[in-house]
XYZ file of C-alpha atoms in Angstrom:
86
model
C 56.713 195.102 90.297
C 59.892 193.949 88.465
C 60.394 197.285 86.864
C 60.713 199.189 90.204
C 63.366 196.620 91.217
C 65.576 196.982 88.095
C 64.792 200.517 86.792
C 67.831 202.663 86.037
C 67.315 205.995 84.131
C 70.173 205.405 81.746
C 68.665 202.057 80.549
C 65.924 201.530 78.084
C 63.134 199.135 78.678
C 60.549 197.408 76.462
C 57.703 195.705 78.255
C 55.610 193.156 76.374
C 52.113 192.969 77.892
C 50.479 189.597 77.513
C 47.445 189.584 75.392
C 45.729 187.954 78.304
C 46.011 190.968 80.414
C 42.915 192.990 81.146
C 42.397 196.413 79.740
C 43.053 198.243 83.085
C 46.587 196.703 83.262
C 47.229 197.622 79.601
C 46.184 201.196 80.212
C 48.283 201.397 83.410
C 51.381 200.243 81.545
C 50.805 202.724 78.785
C 50.597 205.534 81.386
C 53.919 204.325 82.923
C 55.520 204.443 79.511
C 54.078 207.918 79.018
C 55.922 209.035 82.084
C 59.274 207.795 81.154
C 60.912 208.308 77.686
C 63.070 205.194 78.140
C 60.091 202.791 78.637
C 58.118 201.320 75.667
C 55.272 199.054 75.966
C 54.060 196.568 73.259
C 50.997 194.350 73.314
C 51.906 190.769 72.783
C 49.662 187.894 71.641
C 48.189 185.648 74.218
C 51.122 183.984 75.766
C 51.158 180.398 76.997
C 54.164 179.515 79.315
C 57.131 177.813 77.433
C 55.480 178.676 73.992
C 56.784 180.309 70.882
C 54.721 183.346 71.733
C 57.271 184.272 74.370
C 59.922 184.493 71.561
C 57.626 186.547 69.456
C 57.026 189.042 72.290
C 60.824 189.353 72.892
C 61.386 189.818 69.165
C 58.721 192.495 68.997
C 60.575 194.351 71.783
C 63.919 193.975 69.995
C 62.474 195.403 66.858
C 60.915 198.289 68.821
C 64.332 199.028 70.454
C 66.285 198.735 67.236
C 63.916 201.265 65.682
C 64.685 203.668 68.406
C 67.389 206.432 68.054
C 69.067 205.238 71.171
C 72.670 203.783 70.745
C 72.217 200.708 72.972
C 74.742 197.852 73.077
C 73.397 195.100 75.281
C 70.171 193.323 75.713
C 68.889 191.592 78.886
C 65.699 189.604 78.937
C 63.819 189.441 82.096
C 60.569 187.834 83.104
C 58.538 187.931 86.262
C 59.985 184.549 87.372
C 63.411 186.156 87.551
C 62.275 188.244 90.502
C 60.089 185.678 92.153
C 62.811 182.951 91.972
C 60.436 180.753 89.970
């Protein structure tokens, strides 16, 4: 999982779960976010690769992070392809 490769406790994460994901995956990701105060999960629309829905999912995460009380300075966007070399 990408998160296990990049996780650092001082960083904050927002994970946009694709609307195509099954309920089991959604529940697991919510449990993960429940274990770590620096991980937030949002449910995105059904995402098609190279579509506008990707931008919407990123924006939803940016809004969620902006609403947090954390004083963050930088934003990095990662996708599963970043880890797989796709």
